PDB file of C-alpha atoms and ligand atoms in Angstrom:
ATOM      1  CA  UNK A1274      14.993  22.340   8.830  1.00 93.00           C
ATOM      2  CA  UNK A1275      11.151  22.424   9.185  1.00 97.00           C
ATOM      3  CA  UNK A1276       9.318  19.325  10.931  1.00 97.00           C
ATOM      4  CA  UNK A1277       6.909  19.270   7.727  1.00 98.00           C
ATOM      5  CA  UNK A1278      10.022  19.459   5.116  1.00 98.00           C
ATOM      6  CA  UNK A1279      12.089  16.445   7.441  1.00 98.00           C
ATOM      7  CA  UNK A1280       8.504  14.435   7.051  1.00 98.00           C
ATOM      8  CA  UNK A1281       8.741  15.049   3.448  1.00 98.00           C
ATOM      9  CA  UNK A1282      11.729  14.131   3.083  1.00 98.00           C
ATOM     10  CA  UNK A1283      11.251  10.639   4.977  1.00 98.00           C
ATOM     11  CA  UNK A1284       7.768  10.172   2.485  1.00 99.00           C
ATOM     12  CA  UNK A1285       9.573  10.873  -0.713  1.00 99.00           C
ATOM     13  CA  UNK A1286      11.613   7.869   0.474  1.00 98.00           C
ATOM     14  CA  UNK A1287       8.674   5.777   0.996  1.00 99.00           C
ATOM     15  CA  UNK A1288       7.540   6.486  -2.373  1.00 99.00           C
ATOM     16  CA  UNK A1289      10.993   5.599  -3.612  1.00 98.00           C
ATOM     17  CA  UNK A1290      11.275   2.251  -1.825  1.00 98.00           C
ATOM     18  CA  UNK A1291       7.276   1.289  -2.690  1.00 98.00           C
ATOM     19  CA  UNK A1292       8.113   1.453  -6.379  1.00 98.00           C
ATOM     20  CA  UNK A1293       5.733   4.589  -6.887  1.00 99.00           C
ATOM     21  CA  UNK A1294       8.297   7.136  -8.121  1.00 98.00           C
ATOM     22  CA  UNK A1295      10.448   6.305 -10.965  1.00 98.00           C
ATOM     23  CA  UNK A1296      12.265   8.700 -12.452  1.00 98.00           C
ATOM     24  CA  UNK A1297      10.699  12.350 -11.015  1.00 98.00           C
ATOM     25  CA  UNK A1298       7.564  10.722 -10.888  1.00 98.00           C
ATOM     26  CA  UNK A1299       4.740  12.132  -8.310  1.00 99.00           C
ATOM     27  CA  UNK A1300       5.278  15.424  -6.498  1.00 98.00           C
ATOM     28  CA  UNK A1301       4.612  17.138  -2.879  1.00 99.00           C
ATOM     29  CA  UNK A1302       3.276  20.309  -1.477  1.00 99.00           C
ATOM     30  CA  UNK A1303       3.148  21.502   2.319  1.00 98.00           C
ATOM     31  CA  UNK A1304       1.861  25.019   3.380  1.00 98.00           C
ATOM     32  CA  UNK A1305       4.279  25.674   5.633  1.00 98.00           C
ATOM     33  CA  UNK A1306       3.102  29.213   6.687  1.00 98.00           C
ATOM     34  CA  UNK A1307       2.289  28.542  10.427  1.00 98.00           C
ATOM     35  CA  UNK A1308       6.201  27.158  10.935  1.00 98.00           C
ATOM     36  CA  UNK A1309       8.165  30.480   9.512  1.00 98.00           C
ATOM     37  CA  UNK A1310       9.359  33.124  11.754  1.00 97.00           C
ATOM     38  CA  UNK A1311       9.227  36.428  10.956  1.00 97.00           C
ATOM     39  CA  UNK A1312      13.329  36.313  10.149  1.00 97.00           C
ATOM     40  CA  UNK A1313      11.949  33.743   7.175  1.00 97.00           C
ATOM     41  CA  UNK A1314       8.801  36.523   6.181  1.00 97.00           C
ATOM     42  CA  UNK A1315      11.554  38.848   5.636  1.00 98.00           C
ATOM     43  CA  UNK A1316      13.071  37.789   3.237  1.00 98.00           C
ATOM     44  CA  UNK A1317      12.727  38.927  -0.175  1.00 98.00           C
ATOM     45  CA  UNK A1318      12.074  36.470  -3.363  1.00 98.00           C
ATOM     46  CA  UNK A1319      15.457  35.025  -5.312  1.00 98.00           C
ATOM     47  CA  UNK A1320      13.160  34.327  -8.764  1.00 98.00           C
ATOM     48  CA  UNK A1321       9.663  35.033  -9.877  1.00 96.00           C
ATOM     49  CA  UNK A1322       7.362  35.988 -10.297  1.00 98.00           C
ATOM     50  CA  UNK A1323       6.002  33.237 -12.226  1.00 98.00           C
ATOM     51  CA  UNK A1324       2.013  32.861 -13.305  1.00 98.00           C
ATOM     52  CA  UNK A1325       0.530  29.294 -11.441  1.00 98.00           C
ATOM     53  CA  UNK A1326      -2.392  29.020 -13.944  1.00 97.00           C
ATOM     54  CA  UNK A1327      -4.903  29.757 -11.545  1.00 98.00           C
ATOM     55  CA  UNK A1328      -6.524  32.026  -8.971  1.00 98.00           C
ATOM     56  CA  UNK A1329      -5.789  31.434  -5.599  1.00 98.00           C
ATOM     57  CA  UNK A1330      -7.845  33.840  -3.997  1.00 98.00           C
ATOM     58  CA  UNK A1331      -7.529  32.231  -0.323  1.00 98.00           C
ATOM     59  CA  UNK A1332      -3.578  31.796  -0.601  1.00 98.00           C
ATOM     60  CA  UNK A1333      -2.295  35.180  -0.669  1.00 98.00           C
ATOM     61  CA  UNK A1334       1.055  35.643   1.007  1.00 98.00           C
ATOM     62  CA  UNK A1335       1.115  32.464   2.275  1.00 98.00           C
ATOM     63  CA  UNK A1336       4.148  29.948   1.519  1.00 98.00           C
ATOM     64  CA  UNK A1337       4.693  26.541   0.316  1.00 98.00           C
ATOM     65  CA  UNK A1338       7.222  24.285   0.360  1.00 98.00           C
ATOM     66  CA  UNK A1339       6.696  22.087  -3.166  1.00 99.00           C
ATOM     67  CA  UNK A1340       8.931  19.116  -4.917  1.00 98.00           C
ATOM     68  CA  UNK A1341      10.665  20.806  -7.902  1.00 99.00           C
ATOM     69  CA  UNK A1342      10.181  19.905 -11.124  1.00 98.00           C
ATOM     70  CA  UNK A1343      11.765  16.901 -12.475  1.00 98.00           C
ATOM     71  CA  UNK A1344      13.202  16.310  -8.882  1.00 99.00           C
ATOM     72  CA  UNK A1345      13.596  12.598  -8.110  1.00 99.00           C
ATOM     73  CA  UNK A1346      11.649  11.495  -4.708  1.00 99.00           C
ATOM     74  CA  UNK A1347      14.621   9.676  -3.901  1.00 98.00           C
ATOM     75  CA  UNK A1348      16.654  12.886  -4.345  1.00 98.00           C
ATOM     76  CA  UNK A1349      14.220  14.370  -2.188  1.00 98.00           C
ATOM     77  CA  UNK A1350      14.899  12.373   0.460  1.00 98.00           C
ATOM     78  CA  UNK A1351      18.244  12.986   0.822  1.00 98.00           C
ATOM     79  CA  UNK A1352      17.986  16.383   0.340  1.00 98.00           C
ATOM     80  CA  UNK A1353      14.896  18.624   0.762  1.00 98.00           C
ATOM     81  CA  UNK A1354      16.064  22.130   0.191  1.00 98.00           C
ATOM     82  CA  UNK A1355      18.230  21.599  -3.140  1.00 98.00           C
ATOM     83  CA  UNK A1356      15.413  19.147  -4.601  1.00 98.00           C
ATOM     84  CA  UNK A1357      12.595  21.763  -4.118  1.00 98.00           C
ATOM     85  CA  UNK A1358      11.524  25.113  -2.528  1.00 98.00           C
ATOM     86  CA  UNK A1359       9.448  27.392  -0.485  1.00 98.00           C
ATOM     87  CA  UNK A1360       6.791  29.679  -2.643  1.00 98.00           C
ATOM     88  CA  UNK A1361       5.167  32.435  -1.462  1.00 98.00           C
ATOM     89  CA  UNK A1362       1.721  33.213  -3.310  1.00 98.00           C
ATOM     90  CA  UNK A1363       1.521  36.667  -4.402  1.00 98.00           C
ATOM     91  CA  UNK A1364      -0.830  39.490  -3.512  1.00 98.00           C
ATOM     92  CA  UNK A1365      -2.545  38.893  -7.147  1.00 98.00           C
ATOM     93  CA  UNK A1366      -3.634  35.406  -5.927  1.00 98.00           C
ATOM     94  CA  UNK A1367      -2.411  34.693  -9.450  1.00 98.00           C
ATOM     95  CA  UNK A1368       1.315  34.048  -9.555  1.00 98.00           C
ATOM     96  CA  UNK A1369       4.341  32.590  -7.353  1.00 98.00           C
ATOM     97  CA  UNK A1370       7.925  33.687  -6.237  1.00 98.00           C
ATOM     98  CA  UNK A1371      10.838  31.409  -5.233  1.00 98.00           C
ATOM     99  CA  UNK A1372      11.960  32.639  -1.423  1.00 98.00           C
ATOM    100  CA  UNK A1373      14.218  29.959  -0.367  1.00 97.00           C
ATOM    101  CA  UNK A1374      16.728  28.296  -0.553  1.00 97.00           C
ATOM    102  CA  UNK A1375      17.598  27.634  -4.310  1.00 98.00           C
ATOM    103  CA  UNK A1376      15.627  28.682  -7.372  1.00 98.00           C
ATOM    104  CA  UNK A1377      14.364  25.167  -7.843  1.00 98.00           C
ATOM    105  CA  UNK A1378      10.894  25.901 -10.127  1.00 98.00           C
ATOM    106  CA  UNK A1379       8.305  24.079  -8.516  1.00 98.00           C
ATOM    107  CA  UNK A1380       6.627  20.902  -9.670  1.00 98.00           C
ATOM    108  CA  UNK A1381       4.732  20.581 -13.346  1.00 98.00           C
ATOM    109  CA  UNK A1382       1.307  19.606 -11.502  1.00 98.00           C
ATOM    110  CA  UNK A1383       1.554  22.975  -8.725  1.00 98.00           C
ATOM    111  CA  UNK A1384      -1.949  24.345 -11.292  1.00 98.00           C
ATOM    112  CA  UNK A1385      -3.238  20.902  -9.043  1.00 98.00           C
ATOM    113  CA  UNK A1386      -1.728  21.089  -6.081  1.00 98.00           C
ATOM    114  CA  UNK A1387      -2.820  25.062  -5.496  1.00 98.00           C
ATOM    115  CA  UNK A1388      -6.024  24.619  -6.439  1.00 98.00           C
ATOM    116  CA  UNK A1389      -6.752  21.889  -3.441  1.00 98.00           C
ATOM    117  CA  UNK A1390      -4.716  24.105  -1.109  1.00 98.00           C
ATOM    118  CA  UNK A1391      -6.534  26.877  -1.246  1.00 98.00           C
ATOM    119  CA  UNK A1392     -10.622  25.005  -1.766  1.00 97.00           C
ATOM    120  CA  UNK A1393      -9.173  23.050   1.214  1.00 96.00           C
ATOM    121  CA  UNK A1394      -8.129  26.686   3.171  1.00 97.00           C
ATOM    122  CA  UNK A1395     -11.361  28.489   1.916  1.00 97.00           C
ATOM    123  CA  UNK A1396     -13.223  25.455   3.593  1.00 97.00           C
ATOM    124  CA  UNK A1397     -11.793  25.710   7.057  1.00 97.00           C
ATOM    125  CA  UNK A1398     -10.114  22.533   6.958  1.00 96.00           C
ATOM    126  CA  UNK A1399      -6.794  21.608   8.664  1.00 95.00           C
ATOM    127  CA  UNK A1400      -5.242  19.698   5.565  1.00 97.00           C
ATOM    128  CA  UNK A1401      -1.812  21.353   4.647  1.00 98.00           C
ATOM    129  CA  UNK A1402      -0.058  18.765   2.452  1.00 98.00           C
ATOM    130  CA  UNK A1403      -0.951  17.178  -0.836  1.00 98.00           C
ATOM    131  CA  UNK A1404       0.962  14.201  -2.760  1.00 98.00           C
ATOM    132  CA  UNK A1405       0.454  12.758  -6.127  1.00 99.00           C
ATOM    133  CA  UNK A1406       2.019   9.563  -6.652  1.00 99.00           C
ATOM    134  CA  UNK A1407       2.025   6.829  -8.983  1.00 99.00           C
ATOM    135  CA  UNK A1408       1.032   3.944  -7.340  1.00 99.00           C
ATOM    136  CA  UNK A1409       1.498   0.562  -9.363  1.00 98.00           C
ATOM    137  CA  UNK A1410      -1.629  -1.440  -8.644  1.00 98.00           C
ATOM    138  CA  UNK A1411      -4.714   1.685  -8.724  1.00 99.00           C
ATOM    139  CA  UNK A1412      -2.968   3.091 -12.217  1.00 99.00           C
ATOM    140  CA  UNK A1413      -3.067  -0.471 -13.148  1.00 98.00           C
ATOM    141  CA  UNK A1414      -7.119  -0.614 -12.580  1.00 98.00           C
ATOM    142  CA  UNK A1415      -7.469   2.725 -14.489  1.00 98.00           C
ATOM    143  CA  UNK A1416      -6.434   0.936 -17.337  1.00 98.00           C
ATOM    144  CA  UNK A1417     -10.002  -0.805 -17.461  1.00 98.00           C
ATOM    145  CA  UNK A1418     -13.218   0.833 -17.713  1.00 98.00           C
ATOM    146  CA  UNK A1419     -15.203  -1.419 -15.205  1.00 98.00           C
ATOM    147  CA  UNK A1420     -12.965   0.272 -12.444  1.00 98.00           C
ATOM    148  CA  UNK A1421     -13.459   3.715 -13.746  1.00 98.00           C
ATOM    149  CA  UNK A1422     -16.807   3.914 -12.161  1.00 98.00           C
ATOM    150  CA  UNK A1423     -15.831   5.524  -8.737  1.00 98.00           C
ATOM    151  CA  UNK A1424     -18.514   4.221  -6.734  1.00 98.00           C
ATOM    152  CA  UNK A1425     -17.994   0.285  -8.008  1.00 98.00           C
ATOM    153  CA  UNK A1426     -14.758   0.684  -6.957  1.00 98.00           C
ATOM    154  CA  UNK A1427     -15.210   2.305  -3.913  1.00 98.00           C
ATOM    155  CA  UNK A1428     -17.063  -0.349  -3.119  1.00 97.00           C
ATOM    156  CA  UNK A1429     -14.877  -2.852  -4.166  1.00 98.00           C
ATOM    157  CA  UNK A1430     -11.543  -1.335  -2.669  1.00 98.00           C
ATOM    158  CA  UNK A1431     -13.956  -1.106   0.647  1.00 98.00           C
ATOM    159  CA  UNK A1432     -14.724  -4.768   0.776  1.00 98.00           C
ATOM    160  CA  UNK A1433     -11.371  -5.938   0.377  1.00 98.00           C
ATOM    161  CA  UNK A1434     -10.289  -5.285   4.240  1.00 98.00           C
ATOM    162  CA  UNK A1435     -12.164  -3.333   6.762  1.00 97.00           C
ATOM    163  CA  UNK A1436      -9.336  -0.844   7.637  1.00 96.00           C
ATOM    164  CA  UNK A1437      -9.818   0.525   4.073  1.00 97.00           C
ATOM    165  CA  UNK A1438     -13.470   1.882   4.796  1.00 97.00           C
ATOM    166  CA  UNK A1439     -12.338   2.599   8.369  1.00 96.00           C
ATOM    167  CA  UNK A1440      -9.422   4.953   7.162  1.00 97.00           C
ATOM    168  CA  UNK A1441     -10.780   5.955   3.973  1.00 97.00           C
ATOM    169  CA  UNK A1442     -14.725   6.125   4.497  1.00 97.00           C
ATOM    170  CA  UNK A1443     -14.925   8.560   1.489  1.00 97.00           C
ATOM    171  CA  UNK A1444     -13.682   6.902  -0.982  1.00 98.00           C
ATOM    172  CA  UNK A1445     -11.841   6.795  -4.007  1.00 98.00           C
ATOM    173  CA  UNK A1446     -12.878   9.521  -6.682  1.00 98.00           C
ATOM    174  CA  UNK A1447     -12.097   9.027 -10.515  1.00 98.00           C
ATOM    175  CA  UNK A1448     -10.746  11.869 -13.108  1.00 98.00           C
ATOM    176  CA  UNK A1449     -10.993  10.865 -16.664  1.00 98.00           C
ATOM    177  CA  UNK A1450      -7.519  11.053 -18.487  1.00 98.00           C
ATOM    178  CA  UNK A1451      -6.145  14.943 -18.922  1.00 98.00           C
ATOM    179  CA  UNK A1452      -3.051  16.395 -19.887  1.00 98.00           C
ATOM    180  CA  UNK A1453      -0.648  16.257 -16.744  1.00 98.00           C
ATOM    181  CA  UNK A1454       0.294  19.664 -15.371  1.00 98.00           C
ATOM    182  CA  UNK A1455      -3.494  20.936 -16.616  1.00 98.00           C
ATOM    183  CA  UNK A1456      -5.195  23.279 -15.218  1.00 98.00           C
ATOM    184  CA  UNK A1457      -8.259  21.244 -16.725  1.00 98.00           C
ATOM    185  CA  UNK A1458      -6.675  18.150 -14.635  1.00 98.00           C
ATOM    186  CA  UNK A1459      -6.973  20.528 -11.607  1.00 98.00           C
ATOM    187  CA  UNK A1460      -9.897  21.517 -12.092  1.00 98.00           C
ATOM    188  CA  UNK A1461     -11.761  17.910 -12.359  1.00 98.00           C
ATOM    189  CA  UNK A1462      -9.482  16.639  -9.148  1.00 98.00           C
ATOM    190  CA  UNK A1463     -11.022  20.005  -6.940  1.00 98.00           C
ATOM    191  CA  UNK A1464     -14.626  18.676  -7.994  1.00 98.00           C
ATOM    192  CA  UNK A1465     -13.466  14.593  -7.169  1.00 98.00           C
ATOM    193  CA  UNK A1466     -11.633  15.821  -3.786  1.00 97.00           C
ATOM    194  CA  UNK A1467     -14.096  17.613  -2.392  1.00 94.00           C
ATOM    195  CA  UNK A1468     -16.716  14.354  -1.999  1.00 96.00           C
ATOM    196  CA  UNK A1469     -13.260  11.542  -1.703  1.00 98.00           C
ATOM    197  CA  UNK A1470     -10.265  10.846   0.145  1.00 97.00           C
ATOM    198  CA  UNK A1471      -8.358  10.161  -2.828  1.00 98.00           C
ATOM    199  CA  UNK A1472      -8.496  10.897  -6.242  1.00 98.00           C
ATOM    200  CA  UNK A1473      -7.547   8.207  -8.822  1.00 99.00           C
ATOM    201  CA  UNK A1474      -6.208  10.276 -12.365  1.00 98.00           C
ATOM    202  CA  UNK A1475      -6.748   7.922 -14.796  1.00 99.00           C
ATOM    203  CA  UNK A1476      -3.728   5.913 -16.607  1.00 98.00           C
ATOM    204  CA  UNK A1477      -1.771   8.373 -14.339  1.00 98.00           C
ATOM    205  CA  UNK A1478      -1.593   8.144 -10.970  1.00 99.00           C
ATOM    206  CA  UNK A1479      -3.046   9.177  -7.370  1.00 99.00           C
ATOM    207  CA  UNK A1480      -3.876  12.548  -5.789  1.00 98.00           C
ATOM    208  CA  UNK A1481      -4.308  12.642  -1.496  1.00 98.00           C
ATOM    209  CA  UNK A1482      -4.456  15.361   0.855  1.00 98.00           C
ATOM    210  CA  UNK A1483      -3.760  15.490   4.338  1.00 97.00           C
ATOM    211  CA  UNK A1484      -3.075  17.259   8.196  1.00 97.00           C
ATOM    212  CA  UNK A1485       0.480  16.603   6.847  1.00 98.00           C
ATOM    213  CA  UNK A1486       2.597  14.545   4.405  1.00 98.00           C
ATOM    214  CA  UNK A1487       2.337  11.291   6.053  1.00 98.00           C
ATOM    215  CA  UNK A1488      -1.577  11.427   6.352  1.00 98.00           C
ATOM    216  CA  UNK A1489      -1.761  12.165   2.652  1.00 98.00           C
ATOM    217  CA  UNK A1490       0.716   9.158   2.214  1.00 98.00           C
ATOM    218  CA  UNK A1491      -1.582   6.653   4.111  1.00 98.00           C
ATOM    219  CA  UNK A1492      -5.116   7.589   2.691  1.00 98.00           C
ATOM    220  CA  UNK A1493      -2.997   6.913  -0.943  1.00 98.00           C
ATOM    221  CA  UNK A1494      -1.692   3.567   0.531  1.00 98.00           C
ATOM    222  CA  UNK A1495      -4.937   2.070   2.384  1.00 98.00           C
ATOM    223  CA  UNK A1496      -6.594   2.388  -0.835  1.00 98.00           C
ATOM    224  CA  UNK A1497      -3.363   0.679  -3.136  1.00 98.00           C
ATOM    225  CA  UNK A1498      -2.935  -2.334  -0.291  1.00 98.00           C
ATOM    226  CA  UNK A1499      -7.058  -2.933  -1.038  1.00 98.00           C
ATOM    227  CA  UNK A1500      -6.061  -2.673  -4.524  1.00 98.00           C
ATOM    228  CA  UNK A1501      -2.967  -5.321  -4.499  1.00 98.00           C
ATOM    229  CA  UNK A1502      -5.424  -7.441  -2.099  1.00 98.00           C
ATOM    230  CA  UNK A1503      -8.032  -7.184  -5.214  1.00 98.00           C
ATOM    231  CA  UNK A1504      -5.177  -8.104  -7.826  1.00 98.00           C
ATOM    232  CA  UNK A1505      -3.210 -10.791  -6.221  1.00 98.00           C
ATOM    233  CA  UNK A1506      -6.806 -12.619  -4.764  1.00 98.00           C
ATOM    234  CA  UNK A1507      -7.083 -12.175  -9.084  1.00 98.00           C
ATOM    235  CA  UNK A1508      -3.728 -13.744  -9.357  1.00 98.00           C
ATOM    236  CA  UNK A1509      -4.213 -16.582  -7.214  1.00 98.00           C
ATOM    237  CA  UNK A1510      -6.899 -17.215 -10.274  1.00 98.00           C
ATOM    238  CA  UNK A1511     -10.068 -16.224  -8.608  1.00 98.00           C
ATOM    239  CA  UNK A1512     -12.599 -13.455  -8.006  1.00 98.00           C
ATOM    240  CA  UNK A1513     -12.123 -12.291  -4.240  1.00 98.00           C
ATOM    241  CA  UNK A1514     -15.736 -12.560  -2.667  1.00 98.00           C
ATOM    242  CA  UNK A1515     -15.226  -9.669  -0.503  1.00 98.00           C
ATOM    243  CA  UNK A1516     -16.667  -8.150   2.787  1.00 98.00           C
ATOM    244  CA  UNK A1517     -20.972  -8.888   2.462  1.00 97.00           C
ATOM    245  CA  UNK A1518     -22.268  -4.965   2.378  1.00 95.00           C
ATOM    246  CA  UNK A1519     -23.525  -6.224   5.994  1.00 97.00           C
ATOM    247  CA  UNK A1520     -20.141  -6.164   6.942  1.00 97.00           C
ATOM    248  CA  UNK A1521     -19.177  -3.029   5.264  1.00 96.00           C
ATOM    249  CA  UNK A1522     -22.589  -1.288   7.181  1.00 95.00           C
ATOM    250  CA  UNK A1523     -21.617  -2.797  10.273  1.00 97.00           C
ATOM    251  CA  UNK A1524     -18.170  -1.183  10.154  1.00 96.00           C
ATOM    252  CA  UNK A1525     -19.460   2.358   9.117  1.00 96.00           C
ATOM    253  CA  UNK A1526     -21.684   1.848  12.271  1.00 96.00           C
ATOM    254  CA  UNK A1527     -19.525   0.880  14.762  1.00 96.00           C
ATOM    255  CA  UNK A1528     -16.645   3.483  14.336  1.00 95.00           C
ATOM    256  CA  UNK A1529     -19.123   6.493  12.925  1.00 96.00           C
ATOM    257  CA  UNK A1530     -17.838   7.054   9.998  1.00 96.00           C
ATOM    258  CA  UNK A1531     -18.329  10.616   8.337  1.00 93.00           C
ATOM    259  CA  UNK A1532     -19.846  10.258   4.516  1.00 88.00           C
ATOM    260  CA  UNK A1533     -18.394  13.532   3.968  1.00 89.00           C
ATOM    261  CA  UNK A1534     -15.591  15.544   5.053  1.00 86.00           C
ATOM    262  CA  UNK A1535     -14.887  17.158   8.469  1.00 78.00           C
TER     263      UNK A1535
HETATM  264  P1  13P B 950       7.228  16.965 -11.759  1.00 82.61           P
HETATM  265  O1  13P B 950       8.630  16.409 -11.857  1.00 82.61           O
HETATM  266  O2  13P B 950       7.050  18.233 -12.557  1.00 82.61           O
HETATM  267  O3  13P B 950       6.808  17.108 -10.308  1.00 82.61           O
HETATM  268  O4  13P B 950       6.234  15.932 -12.468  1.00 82.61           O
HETATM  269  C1  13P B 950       6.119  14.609 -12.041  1.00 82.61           C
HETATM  270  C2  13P B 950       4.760  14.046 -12.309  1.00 82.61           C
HETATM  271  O5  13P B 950       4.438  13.008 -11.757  1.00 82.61           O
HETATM  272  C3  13P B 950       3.837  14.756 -13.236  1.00 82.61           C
HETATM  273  O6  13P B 950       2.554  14.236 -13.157  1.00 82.61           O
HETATM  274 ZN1   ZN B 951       2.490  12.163 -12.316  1.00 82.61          ZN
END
């Protein structure tokens, strides 16, 4: 099995065990292009093709593997290859075939997924995985306007524990509530993840890119542990007080944090 498909099978655990993926909740997408051999680009498609929604003009011919749809994580981790596939993006940019190894249809939110795949590609950047998850304690602050204002709760998820700003120095982005699976949901992440680290969907759930799987994992769980630190300093019946911004400065400072990405 691909390294990137036996780290996503190991994350969809992790979701599992944290609580974030009942049911077939959240889903997973790797471009795993740079680890097929040309035995792999041989082969032809088993189903397809099937419109994605959107124009991927930077994906052609390049594969994915992606969580099918209403796959359990927990599935997943047992079991890769029967609980999703590998895509291959056709030469129209505009539509998908199934190559391997079952004709799993991909997951419900790929109009999503694609679309930060291929900004991310057109960009130069070296992300190749992407995870939406719902975790408990950020959908539960989407429930509230106050923390629907992306830079008050930046700044508040920031102040909570210095390793937050350290490991996610852009931020948390917000997208108002859209359908799920829409390409209008797609379209308002591209616009959040191009300026954040992660992108909250409101009443919904988290999207995170990454160099791989587990990267994309850790930017969405930095910014949940800030948020259980927030909601538990709440539960212990007061208002946390939170790094000073002097604090917050001094750790942008010392370990040069970028205010964009690189
Ligand atoms: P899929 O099972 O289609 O991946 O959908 C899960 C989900 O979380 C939709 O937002
Ligand atoms: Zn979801």
């Amino acid at each position: 099995m691909l390294k990137s498909i036996e780290q996503v099978a190991s994350v969809a655990g992790m979701l599992w065990e944290k609580g974030w993926a009942e049911r077939n909740g959240g889903n997973i997408t790797v471009n795993v292009t740079d680890e097929l051999d040309e035995e792999f680009r041989s082969l032809g498609p088993i189903a397809g093709p099937f419109a994605t929604g959107v124009r991927l003009s930077h994906l052609k011919g390049m594969y994915f593997y992606c969580k099918g749809t209403g796959k359990r994580m927990r599935d997943l981790a047992a079991d890769p290859m029967a609980n999703g596939s590998i895509i291959r993006i056709c030469d129209d940019c505009t539509s998908y075939e199934i190559i391997a190894q079952q004709p799993v249809m991909p997951t419900s939110e790929l109009p999503s997924h694609l679309t930060l795949h291929n900004y991310l590609i057109g960009n130069g950047y070296a992300y190749k995985a992407s995870l939406h998850t719902h975790p408990i304690e950020l959908v539960a602050m989407s429930h509230c306007d106050k923390y629907l204002d992306s830079t008050y709760l930046t700044r508040l998820l920031w102040s909570m524990i210095p390793e937050t700003l350290a490991f996610a120095p852009l931020g948390i982005g917000v997208v108002p509530y859209a359908l799920p699976g829409s390409v209008s949901l797609a379209e308002a992440t591209l616009r959040q993840i191009e300026a954040h680290d992660v992108v909250l969907w409101e009443k919904h759930g988290t999207v995170a890119v990454g160099t791989d799987i587990m990267d994309a994992f850790d930017q969405t769980d930095v910014l949940n542990k800030a948020a259980m630190i927030y909601m538990t300093s709440r539960n212990m019946g007061f208002e946390p007080d939170g790094m000073t911004p002097e604090a917050v400065r001094e750790v942008r400072e010392v370990f040069n944090l970028p205010d964009r990405r690189r």
